[in-house]
Coordinates of C-alpha atoms in Angstrom, one line a residue:
X1441 CA 36.6 18.7 29.5
X1442 CA 39.7 16.5 30.2
X1443 CA 43.0 16.4 28.4
X1444 CA 41.7 13.8 26.0
X1445 CA 38.9 15.9 24.7
X1446 CA 36.1 14.1 26.6
X1447 CA 33.4 15.8 28.6
X1448 CA 33.9 15.5 32.4
X1449 CA 30.2 14.9 33.0
X1450 CA 30.5 11.1 32.2
X1451 CA 28.3 8.9 34.4
X1452 CA 29.8 5.7 35.7
X1453 CA 27.8 2.8 37.3
X1454 CA 30.0 0.9 39.8
X1455 CA 28.7 -2.6 40.6
X1456 CA 30.3 -4.1 43.7
X1457 CA 28.9 -5.9 46.7
X1458 CA 31.5 -4.5 49.1
X1459 CA 30.6 -1.0 50.2
X1460 CA 34.2 0.0 50.9
X1461 CA 35.2 -0.9 47.4
X1462 CA 32.3 1.1 45.9
X1463 CA 33.3 4.1 48.0
X1464 CA 36.9 4.0 47.0
X1465 CA 36.2 3.5 43.3
X1466 CA 33.5 6.2 43.5
X1467 CA 35.9 8.7 45.1
X1468 CA 38.5 8.2 42.4
X1469 CA 35.9 8.8 39.7
X1470 CA 34.3 11.8 41.4
X1471 CA 37.7 13.5 41.7
X1472 CA 38.1 13.1 37.9
X1473 CA 34.8 14.9 37.5
X1474 CA 32.5 11.9 36.7
X1475 CA 29.1 11.2 38.1
X1476 CA 28.9 7.9 40.0
X1477 CA 26.0 5.5 40.4
X1478 CA 26.9 2.9 43.1
X1479 CA 25.1 -0.5 42.9
X1480 CA 25.5 -3.5 45.3
X1481 CA 24.4 -6.4 43.2
X1482 CA 23.8 -7.6 39.6
X1483 CA 20.0 -7.7 40.2
X1484 CA 20.0 -4.1 41.5
X1485 CA 22.1 -3.1 38.5
X1486 CA 19.5 -4.4 36.0
X1487 CA 16.7 -2.6 37.9
X1488 CA 18.7 0.6 37.9
X1489 CA 19.3 0.3 34.2
X1490 CA 15.6 -0.1 33.5
X1491 CA 14.8 3.0 35.6
X1492 CA 17.4 5.1 33.9
X1493 CA 16.4 3.7 30.5
X1494 CA 12.8 4.9 31.0
X1495 CA 14.2 8.3 32.1
X1496 CA 16.4 8.5 29.1
X1497 CA 19.6 8.7 31.2
X1498 CA 21.6 5.5 30.9
X1499 CA 25.1 5.7 32.4
X1500 CA 28.0 6.1 30.0
X1501 CA 30.0 3.1 31.3
X1502 CA 29.6 0.3 33.9
X1503 CA 32.4 -0.9 36.1
X1504 CA 31.4 -4.5 37.2
X1505 CA 33.1 -6.7 39.8
X1506 CA 33.4 -10.2 38.4
X1507 CA 32.6 -11.8 41.9
X1508 CA 29.1 -10.6 42.6
X1509 CA 27.0 -12.6 45.0
X1510 CA 23.8 -13.1 43.0
X1511 CA 25.4 -13.7 39.6
X1512 CA 28.9 -13.4 38.2
X1513 CA 30.0 -10.2 36.5
X1514 CA 30.4 -12.1 33.3
X1515 CA 26.7 -13.2 33.4
X1516 CA 25.6 -9.6 34.2
X1517 CA 27.6 -8.3 31.2
X1518 CA 26.1 -11.0 28.9
X1519 CA 22.5 -10.0 30.0
X1520 CA 23.3 -6.3 29.5
X1521 CA 24.7 -6.9 26.0
X1522 CA 21.8 -9.2 25.0
X1523 CA 19.2 -6.4 25.5
X1524 CA 19.0 -4.1 22.4
X1525 CA 18.2 -1.1 24.7
X1526 CA 21.5 -1.5 26.7
X1527 CA 23.7 -3.4 24.2
X1528 CA 25.8 -0.3 23.5
X1529 CA 26.6 0.3 27.1
X1530 CA 30.4 -0.3 27.6
X1531 CA 31.2 -2.7 30.4
X1532 CA 34.6 -2.9 32.2
X1533 CA 35.2 -5.9 34.5
X1534 CA 37.4 -5.5 37.6
X1535 CA 38.5 -7.8 40.4
X1536 CA 40.7 -7.6 43.4
X1537 CA 41.3 -11.3 43.2
X1538 CA 44.1 -12.7 41.1
X1539 CA 42.6 -13.9 37.7
X1540 CA 44.2 -15.8 34.9
X1541 CA 44.0 -15.2 31.2
X1542 CA 41.0 -17.5 30.9
X1543 CA 38.9 -15.3 33.2
X1544 CA 39.8 -12.3 31.2
X1545 CA 38.8 -14.1 28.0
X1546 CA 35.5 -15.0 29.5
X1547 CA 34.8 -11.4 30.2
X1548 CA 35.7 -10.3 26.7
X1549 CA 33.6 -13.2 25.2
X1550 CA 30.6 -12.0 27.3
X1551 CA 30.9 -8.6 25.5
X1552 CA 33.1 -6.6 28.0
X1553 CA 35.2 -3.8 26.6
X1554 CA 38.1 -4.0 29.1
X1555 CA 39.4 -5.8 32.2
X1556 CA 40.9 -3.9 35.2
X1557 CA 42.8 -5.4 38.1
X1558 CA 42.3 -3.5 41.4
X1559 CA 43.7 -1.9 43.3
X1560 CA 44.9 0.3 40.5
X1561 CA 46.3 3.8 40.1
X1562 CA 43.7 6.5 39.7
X1563 CA 45.2 7.5 36.4
X1564 CA 44.8 3.9 35.1
X1565 CA 41.2 3.8 36.2
X1566 CA 40.4 7.1 34.5
X1567 CA 42.2 6.0 31.4
X1568 CA 40.2 2.8 31.2
X1569 CA 36.9 4.6 31.6
X1570 CA 37.9 7.2 29.0
X1571 CA 38.9 4.5 26.5
X1572 CA 35.7 2.5 27.1
X1573 CA 33.4 5.5 26.7
X1574 CA 35.4 6.8 23.6
X1575 CA 35.1 3.4 21.9
X1576 CA 31.4 3.1 22.6
X1577 CA 30.7 6.6 21.3
X1578 CA 32.7 5.9 18.2
X1579 CA 30.7 2.7 17.6
X1580 CA 27.4 4.5 18.1
X1581 CA 28.4 7.2 15.8
X1582 CA 29.5 4.7 13.2
X1583 CA 26.3 2.8 13.5
X1584 CA 24.2 6.0 13.2
X1585 CA 26.3 7.0 10.1
X1586 CA 25.8 3.6 8.5
X1587 CA 22.0 3.9 9.2
X1588 CA 21.9 7.3 7.6
X1589 CA 23.9 6.2 4.6
X1590 CA 21.5 3.3 4.1
X1591 CA 18.6 5.7 4.2
X1592 CA 20.4 8.0 1.8
X1593 CA 21.1 5.1 -0.7
X1594 CA 17.5 4.0 -0.5
X1595 CA 16.3 7.6 -1.1
X1596 CA 18.7 8.1 -4.1
X1597 CA 17.4 4.8 -5.7
X1598 CA 13.8 6.1 -5.4
X1599 CA 14.8 9.4 -6.9
X1600 CA 16.7 7.9 -9.8
X1601 CA 13.7 5.6 -10.6
X1602 CA 11.2 8.5 -10.8
X1603 CA 9.7 8.9 -14.2
X1604 CA 8.1 12.3 -13.9
X1605 CA 9.2 15.6 -12.2
X1606 CA 6.2 15.5 -9.8
X1607 CA 7.0 11.9 -8.9
X1608 CA 10.7 12.9 -8.4
X1609 CA 9.8 15.7 -6.0
X1610 CA 7.6 13.3 -3.9
X1611 CA 10.3 10.7 -3.8
X1612 CA 12.9 13.3 -2.7
X1613 CA 10.6 14.7 0.0
X1614 CA 9.9 11.2 1.4
X1615 CA 13.7 10.4 1.4
X1616 CA 14.5 13.7 3.1
X1617 CA 11.9 13.1 5.8
X1618 CA 13.5 9.7 6.6
X1619 CA 17.0 11.2 6.7
X1620 CA 16.1 14.1 9.0
X1621 CA 13.3 12.6 11.0
X1622 CA 11.1 15.7 10.3
X1623 CA 8.6 16.6 7.6
X1624 CA 10.1 17.8 4.3
X1625 CA 9.1 19.7 1.2
X1626 CA 10.9 19.6 -2.1
X1627 CA 10.8 22.2 -4.9
X1628 CA 12.2 21.6 -8.3
X1629 CA 12.6 24.6 -10.6
X1630 CA 13.5 24.3 -14.3
X1631 CA 15.3 26.9 -16.5
X1632 CA 12.0 28.0 -18.0
X1633 CA 10.3 28.8 -14.7
X1634 CA 8.3 25.6 -14.3
X1635 CA 8.0 24.5 -10.7
X1636 CA 7.2 21.0 -9.2
X1637 CA 6.6 20.4 -5.5
X1638 CA 6.5 17.3 -3.4
X1639 CA 5.8 16.8 0.4
X1640 CA 6.3 14.0 2.9
X1641 CA 3.1 15.0 4.6
X1642 CA 0.9 13.1 2.2
X1643 CA -1.8 12.4 4.9
X1644 CA -2.0 15.9 6.4
X1645 CA -3.4 19.1 4.9
X1646 CA -0.8 21.3 3.2
X1647 CA -0.7 25.1 3.0
X1648 CA -2.8 26.8 0.3
X1649 CA -1.5 27.8 -3.1
X1650 CA -0.5 31.3 -1.9
X1651 CA 1.8 29.8 0.7
X1652 CA 3.4 27.5 -2.0
X1653 CA 3.9 30.5 -4.2
X1654 CA 5.5 32.6 -1.4
X1655 CA 7.9 29.7 -0.6
X1656 CA 8.7 29.3 -4.3
X1657 CA 9.4 33.0 -4.7
X1658 CA 11.8 33.0 -1.7
X1659 CA 13.6 29.9 -2.9
X1660 CA 14.0 31.3 -6.5
X1661 CA 15.3 34.6 -5.1
X1662 CA 17.9 32.8 -2.9
X1663 CA 18.9 30.6 -5.8
X1664 CA 19.3 33.5 -8.2
X1665 CA 21.3 35.6 -5.8
X1666 CA 23.6 32.8 -4.7
X1667 CA 26.7 31.2 -6.1
X1668 CA 26.5 27.6 -5.0
X1669 CA 29.7 26.0 -3.7
X1670 CA 32.1 23.8 -5.7
X1671 CA 29.8 20.8 -5.1
X1672 CA 26.7 22.7 -6.3
X1673 CA 25.1 22.8 -2.9
X1674 CA 24.3 25.6 -0.5
X1675 CA 22.5 25.2 2.9
X1676 CA 20.8 28.1 4.6
X1677 CA 18.3 28.7 7.4
X1678 CA 15.4 31.0 6.8
X1679 CA 13.8 32.5 9.9
X1680 CA 10.2 31.8 10.6
X1681 CA 9.2 35.3 9.9
X1682 CA 10.0 34.8 6.2
X1683 CA 9.0 31.2 5.7
X1684 CA 5.2 30.6 5.2
X1685 CA 3.5 28.6 8.0
X1686 CA 2.0 25.1 7.7
X1687 CA 4.6 23.3 5.6
X1688 CA 6.0 21.2 8.5
X1689 CA 3.2 21.5 11.2
X1690 CA -0.4 22.8 10.4
X1691 CA -0.6 26.5 11.0
X1692 CA 2.8 26.7 12.7
X1693 CA 5.6 29.2 11.8
X1694 CA 9.1 27.9 12.3
X1695 CA 12.6 28.3 10.9
X1696 CA 13.2 26.4 7.7
X1697 CA 16.5 24.8 6.7
X1698 CA 16.8 25.0 2.9
X1699 CA 19.3 22.9 1.0
X1700 CA 19.7 24.3 -2.5
X1701 CA 21.4 22.3 -5.2
X1702 CA 21.8 22.5 -9.0
X1703 CA 22.7 20.2 -11.8
X1704 CA 26.2 20.4 -13.4
X1705 CA 24.9 22.7 -16.1
X1706 CA 23.1 24.9 -13.5
X1707 CA 19.8 24.9 -15.4
X1708 CA 17.8 23.0 -12.8
X1709 CA 17.5 24.0 -9.2
X1710 CA 16.4 21.8 -6.3
X1711 CA 15.4 22.9 -2.8
X1712 CA 14.9 20.5 0.1
X1713 CA 13.1 22.3 3.0
X1714 CA 13.0 20.8 6.5
X1715 CA 12.3 22.5 9.9
X1716 CA 15.5 23.8 11.5
X1717 CA 14.3 23.4 15.1
X1718 CA 16.6 20.4 15.8
X1719 CA 19.7 21.8 14.1
X1720 CA 22.5 23.2 16.3
X1721 CA 25.1 23.6 13.7
X1722 CA 26.9 27.0 13.7
X1723 CA 25.7 29.6 11.2
X1724 CA 27.2 32.6 9.4
X1725 CA 25.3 35.5 7.9
X1726 CA 23.8 35.1 4.4
X1727 CA 24.2 38.2 2.2
X1728 CA 21.2 39.5 0.5
X1729 CA 18.7 38.3 3.1
X1730 CA 17.5 41.8 3.6
X1731 CA 15.9 41.8 0.0
X1732 CA 14.0 38.6 0.9
X1733 CA 12.8 40.2 4.1
X1734 CA 11.6 43.2 2.3
X1735 CA 9.8 41.3 -0.3
X1736 CA 7.8 39.5 2.3
X1737 CA 7.0 42.6 4.3
X1738 CA 8.5 41.2 7.5
X1739 CA 8.5 43.5 10.6
X1740 CA 11.7 45.5 11.0
X1741 CA 12.7 43.6 14.2
X1742 CA 12.3 40.3 12.4
X1743 CA 14.5 41.2 9.5
X1744 CA 17.5 39.4 10.8
X1745 CA 20.0 37.8 8.5
X1746 CA 19.4 34.4 7.1
X1747 CA 22.1 31.9 8.2
X1748 CA 24.3 29.9 5.9
X1749 CA 26.1 26.7 6.8
X1750 CA 29.6 25.9 5.5
X1751 CA 29.8 22.4 6.9
X1752 CA 30.8 19.4 4.7
X1753 CA 28.2 17.7 2.6
X1754 CA 25.5 16.0 4.8
X1755 CA 23.1 13.2 3.6
X1756 CA 20.4 15.7 2.9
X1757 CA 22.8 17.7 0.7
X1758 CA 23.8 14.5 -1.1
X1759 CA 20.1 13.8 -1.7
X1760 CA 19.6 17.3 -3.1
X1761 CA 22.5 16.8 -5.5
X1762 CA 21.1 13.4 -6.7
X1763 CA 17.7 15.0 -7.1
X1764 CA 19.1 17.9 -9.2
X1765 CA 21.0 15.4 -11.4
X1766 CA 17.9 13.3 -11.9
X1767 CA 15.7 16.3 -12.5
X1768 CA 17.7 17.6 -15.4
X1769 CA 16.9 14.9 -18.0
X1770 CA 13.3 14.6 -16.7
X1771 CA 12.7 18.3 -17.3
X1772 CA 14.4 18.1 -20.7
X1773 CA 12.1 15.2 -21.6
X1774 CA 9.1 17.1 -20.3
X1775 CA 10.0 20.0 -22.6
X1776 CA 10.5 17.6 -25.5
X1777 CA 7.2 16.0 -24.7
X1778 CA 5.4 19.3 -24.7
X1779 CA 6.9 20.1 -28.2
X1780 CA 5.8 16.7 -29.5
X1781 CA 2.3 17.1 -28.1
X1782 CA 2.1 20.5 -29.8
X1783 CA 3.2 18.9 -33.1
X1784 CA 1.0 16.0 -32.8
X1785 CA -2.2 17.9 -31.9
X1786 CA -1.6 20.8 -34.2
X1787 CA -1.1 18.6 -37.3
X1788 CA -3.9 16.1 -36.6
X1789 CA -7.1 17.9 -37.6
X1790 CA -9.8 17.8 -34.9
X1791 CA -13.2 16.4 -35.9
X1792 CA -14.8 19.9 -36.3
X1793 CA -11.9 20.9 -38.6
X1794 CA -12.1 17.9 -41.0
X1795 CA -12.3 18.9 -44.6
X1796 CA -15.6 18.7 -46.4
X1797 CA -15.4 15.3 -48.3
X1798 CA -18.2 14.9 -50.9
X1799 CA -20.0 11.6 -50.8
X1800 CA -18.8 10.2 -47.5
X1801 CA -19.6 10.6 -43.8
X1802 CA -16.5 10.6 -41.7
X1803 CA -15.7 10.4 -37.9
X1804 CA -12.3 10.4 -36.3
X1805 CA -11.0 9.9 -32.7
X1806 CA -7.6 10.5 -31.3
X1807 CA -7.1 9.6 -27.6
X1808 CA -3.6 9.9 -25.9
X1809 CA -3.0 7.2 -23.3
X1810 CA -2.6 9.9 -20.6
X1811 CA -0.9 13.2 -20.0
X1812 CA 2.1 11.3 -18.5
X1813 CA 2.7 8.8 -21.2
X1814 CA 5.4 9.1 -23.9
X1815 CA 4.5 10.6 -27.2
X1816 CA 3.7 8.2 -30.0
X1817 CA 3.6 8.6 -33.8
X1818 CA -0.1 7.7 -34.4
X1819 CA -1.8 9.7 -37.0
X1820 CA -4.8 9.7 -39.3
X1821 CA -5.6 11.6 -42.5
X1822 CA -8.6 12.2 -44.8
X1823 CA -7.8 13.9 -48.1
X1824 CA -9.8 14.8 -51.3
X1825 CA -8.2 13.5 -54.5
X1826 CA -9.3 13.5 -58.2
X1827 CA -10.3 9.9 -57.9
X1828 CA -12.1 10.0 -54.5
X1829 CA -11.4 10.3 -50.8
X1830 CA -8.1 9.0 -49.5
X1831 CA -8.1 7.9 -45.9
X1832 CA -5.0 6.8 -43.9
X1833 CA -4.2 5.6 -40.4
X1834 CA -0.6 5.0 -39.4
X1835 CA 1.9 4.7 -36.6
X1836 CA 5.6 5.6 -36.6
X1837 CA 7.5 3.1 -34.5
X1838 CA 8.9 4.7 -31.3
X1839 CA 7.8 7.1 -28.5
X1840 CA 9.7 10.4 -28.7
X1841 CA 9.9 13.8 -30.3
X1842 CA 11.6 12.1 -33.3
X1843 CA 8.5 9.8 -33.8
X1844 CA 6.2 12.8 -33.7
X1845 CA 8.3 14.7 -36.1
X1846 CA 8.5 11.8 -38.6
X1847 CA 4.7 11.4 -38.2
X1848 CA 4.2 15.1 -39.3
X1849 CA 6.6 14.6 -42.2
X1850 CA 4.6 11.5 -43.4
X1851 CA 1.3 13.4 -43.3
X1852 CA 2.8 16.3 -45.3
X1853 CA 4.4 13.9 -47.8
X1854 CA 1.1 12.1 -48.2
X1855 CA -0.8 15.4 -48.7
X1856 CA 1.8 16.5 -51.3
X1857 CA 1.8 13.3 -53.3
X1858 CA -1.9 12.8 -53.5
X1859 CA -2.3 16.1 -55.4
X1860 CA -1.1 14.2 -58.5
X1861 CA -1.3 10.5 -57.4
X1862 CA -4.1 8.8 -55.5
X1863 CA -3.3 5.1 -56.0
X1864 CA -2.7 3.7 -52.4
X1865 CA 0.0 1.3 -53.5
X1866 CA 2.0 4.0 -55.2
X1867 CA 1.6 6.3 -52.3
X1868 CA 2.8 3.6 -49.9
X1869 CA 5.9 3.1 -52.1
X1870 CA 6.7 6.8 -52.0
X1871 CA 6.4 7.0 -48.3
X1872 CA 8.6 3.9 -48.0
X1873 CA 11.4 5.6 -50.1
X1874 CA 11.0 8.9 -48.2
X1875 CA 11.7 7.1 -44.9
X1876 CA 14.7 5.2 -46.4
X1877 CA 16.2 8.4 -47.7
X1878 CA 15.6 10.8 -44.7
X1879 CA 15.1 8.4 -41.8
X1880 CA 16.9 5.2 -42.5
X1881 CA 16.6 4.0 -38.9
X1882 CA 12.8 4.6 -38.7
X1883 CA 10.0 2.2 -39.6
X1884 CA 6.3 2.9 -39.7
X1885 CA 3.0 1.2 -40.4
X1886 CA 0.2 2.7 -42.5
X1887 CA -3.1 1.6 -44.1
X1888 CA -4.3 3.6 -47.1
X1889 CA -7.8 3.4 -48.5
X1890 CA -9.1 5.2 -51.7
X1891 CA -12.9 5.4 -51.6
X1892 CA -15.0 6.2 -54.8
X1893 CA -18.1 7.5 -53.2
X1894 CA -20.1 7.2 -56.5
X1895 CA -19.6 3.5 -56.9
X1896 CA -18.5 2.4 -53.4
X1897 CA -15.3 0.9 -54.8
X1898 CA -12.4 0.9 -52.3
X1899 CA -8.8 0.2 -53.1
X1900 CA -6.6 -0.6 -50.0
X1901 CA -2.8 -0.8 -49.6
X1902 CA -1.5 -2.0 -46.3
X1903 CA 2.1 -1.6 -44.8
X1904 CA 2.4 -3.7 -41.7
X1905 CA -0.8 -2.2 -40.2
X1906 CA -4.0 -3.7 -38.8
X1907 CA -6.2 -4.1 -41.9
X1908 CA -9.5 -2.2 -42.2
X1909 CA -12.6 -3.7 -40.6
X1910 CA -15.7 -3.7 -42.8
X1911 CA -19.0 -3.8 -40.9
X1912 CA -21.8 -4.8 -43.2
X1913 CA -25.3 -3.6 -42.9
X1914 CA -26.6 -6.9 -41.7
X1915 CA -24.3 -6.9 -38.6
X1916 CA -21.5 -9.0 -40.1
X1917 CA -17.9 -7.7 -39.6
X1918 CA -14.8 -8.9 -41.4
X1919 CA -11.3 -7.7 -42.0
X1920 CA -10.2 -6.7 -45.5
X1921 CA -7.8 -9.3 -46.9
X1922 CA -4.8 -7.0 -47.4
X1923 CA -1.2 -7.0 -46.1
X1924 CA 2.2 -5.7 -46.9
X1925 CA 5.6 -5.0 -45.3
X1926 CA 6.5 -2.1 -43.0
X1927 CA 7.5 1.2 -44.4
X1928 CA 11.2 2.0 -44.3
X1929 CA 12.4 -1.5 -45.3
X1930 CA 12.5 -1.1 -49.1
X1931 CA 10.7 -4.4 -49.7
X1932 CA 8.4 -5.1 -52.7
X1933 CA 4.8 -4.2 -52.2
X1934 CA 1.8 -6.3 -53.3
X1935 CA -1.0 -4.9 -55.5
X1936 CA -3.8 -3.1 -53.5
X1937 CA -6.9 -5.1 -52.6
X1938 CA -10.3 -4.0 -53.7
X1939 CA -13.8 -4.3 -52.2
X1940 CA -17.2 -2.5 -52.6
X1941 CA -19.1 -0.7 -49.9
X1942 CA -22.9 -0.4 -49.8
X1943 CA -24.7 2.5 -48.3
X1944 CA -25.2 0.6 -45.0
X1945 CA -21.6 -0.5 -44.6
X1946 CA -19.0 1.1 -42.4
X1947 CA -15.3 1.0 -42.8
X1948 CA -13.2 1.2 -39.6
X1949 CA -9.4 1.9 -39.5
X1950 CA -7.5 1.9 -36.1
X1951 CA -4.0 1.9 -34.7
X1952 CA -3.0 -1.0 -32.5
X1953 CA -3.2 1.2 -29.4
X1954 CA -6.9 0.5 -29.3
X1955 CA -6.6 -3.2 -28.9
X1956 CA -3.0 -4.2 -28.2
X1957 CA -2.7 -5.7 -24.7
X1958 CA 0.6 -6.9 -23.1
X1959 CA 0.6 -10.7 -22.9
X1960 CA -2.3 -11.2 -25.3
X1961 CA -1.9 -12.3 -28.9
X1962 CA -2.8 -9.5 -31.4
X1963 CA -5.0 -12.0 -33.4
X1964 CA -7.1 -12.6 -30.3
X1965 CA -7.5 -8.9 -29.7
X1966 CA -8.5 -8.3 -33.3
X1967 CA -11.1 -11.0 -33.1
X1968 CA -12.5 -9.3 -30.0
X1969 CA -12.7 -6.0 -31.9
X1970 CA -14.5 -7.7 -34.8
X1971 CA -17.1 -9.2 -32.5
X1972 CA -17.7 -5.9 -30.7
X1973 CA -17.9 -3.9 -34.0
X1974 CA -20.6 -6.2 -35.4
X1975 CA -22.8 -5.4 -32.4
X1976 CA -22.1 -1.7 -32.2
X1977 CA -24.7 1.0 -33.0
X1978 CA -25.0 2.0 -36.6
X1979 CA -24.3 5.8 -36.2
X1980 CA -20.7 6.6 -36.8
X1981 CA -20.3 8.7 -33.6
X1982 CA -22.0 6.1 -31.4
X1983 CA -20.1 3.3 -33.3
X1984 CA -16.6 4.9 -32.4
X1985 CA -17.6 5.8 -28.9
X1986 CA -18.9 2.3 -28.2
X1987 CA -15.6 0.7 -29.3
X1988 CA -13.6 3.3 -27.3
X1989 CA -15.6 2.4 -24.3
X1990 CA -15.0 -1.3 -24.8
X1991 CA -11.3 -1.2 -25.6
X1992 CA -9.8 2.3 -24.9
X1993 CA -9.7 2.4 -21.1
X1994 CA -6.3 2.4 -19.4
X1995 CA -4.3 1.9 -22.6
X1996 CA -0.5 2.4 -22.6
X1997 CA -0.4 3.7 -26.1
X1998 CA -2.2 6.5 -28.1
X1999 CA -5.3 5.6 -30.1
X2000 CA -6.2 6.8 -33.6
X2001 CA -9.5 5.8 -35.1
X2002 CA -11.2 6.6 -38.4
X2003 CA -14.7 5.4 -39.4
X2004 CA -16.6 6.2 -42.6
X2005 CA -19.6 5.3 -44.6
X2006 CA -21.0 6.4 -48.0
X2007 CA -23.0 9.6 -47.7

């Protein structure tokens, strides 16, 4: 290494048609410790560059005489810089002939890095070579860094737009693979022990569940026993004897580089695992590695310390930080969603748990849009009262734990009020006041129907909901003419509507999740439901299942459905 901190094994291509000049220039460079590639013409220089390019050994700098016989040094420089594979090669023009400022400008315009007048002092030649190589290396490093930062920003955008923990882990793994150029696996662990995994090897077989569990145990043990740095990140290398095989290459054991990160509160831990085979960064012992080795029953000679890096934050570490920060709210939402599902499912009676309602046959369906969708406030109820059977279908506006909680409160309030009051309009008014008092920012829709099974008389109150659909025995379907404002607004309510059911008629009450389609007018969807219901089978179970088959596929909202007929 010379006094300027540059390695002395720099290779210099000298392009000059005069052999004595090539020898003299080469001698100066060899004395300075550089390798020399002498070339006699521009054409020979281009051929030599192609050969070295295929071998992966381009020279570090080219010294080019401007007065070559087959083409000028300026043209040679222009051709070298025009090829993407050699554009980064620094070129220094030189000439033994007097040149003016215009010639030097021509060289710089062609892409040259410097101009040297010969003969020159050996120290000047060495200094020019050093400066050209140093500048090229800095440009290459800057370009590589810019490329990595671009990949990092793209990966962080993908991480921040993930909507579920599993999707987040996959996005982080894909981003880490692009940053490192190697396969990557990501583990996300929440405070309650839940674990999500993602891999960049989507098209290749992954290790079995036992290998995933072994890797997860190792990661959690490292995370529990380690205080992360001030930036919430710690990088360590786990030897192949401790890391399960197959994560990076099928069936292959290899050292794994683990980047551990946590969110600010420290409740969520993220680990990005990549193979360490290409990493040459210095390492220091990691305390506590012996426990990990023991837990995995590694041979005694393989129980070497795990290595920890103390280098500044790298792009993979930044990605781990971003993933941890994005995981925290997603996992909190996942926990909130599980609570809401528990509330929703525990307080909506399943078909086999419906109460025995004298004089009516009743079928209900509740279909969540999917396990990944947000929680809604859809509900149904079927209650016995002194004046008949009270049925209700409703929907609290919103998709959250709050919506599910308000839904439960409304069902309980309805059950409590109908002990002494069964008039649908009165009950709708009381639910309206309850929302105004306890949840002034919440609105809801509900349709209430009181059925007298002895006479078939039905009284209906509607609060902003889809009206009940009456399917007559002759295959004619029509919506009940009933309307009213949303609950929670404190508006006056109209008197309930009345109709009479015969023994062959069916009454259908649904939430808008069954038929509402983005971009389609609700009136059009209601008409499609009316037509389909008129042709549906007469049995209540087959009736509901047919309508679900027609309208319930791929919905973005939950579906509540209640159908009854006189028994």
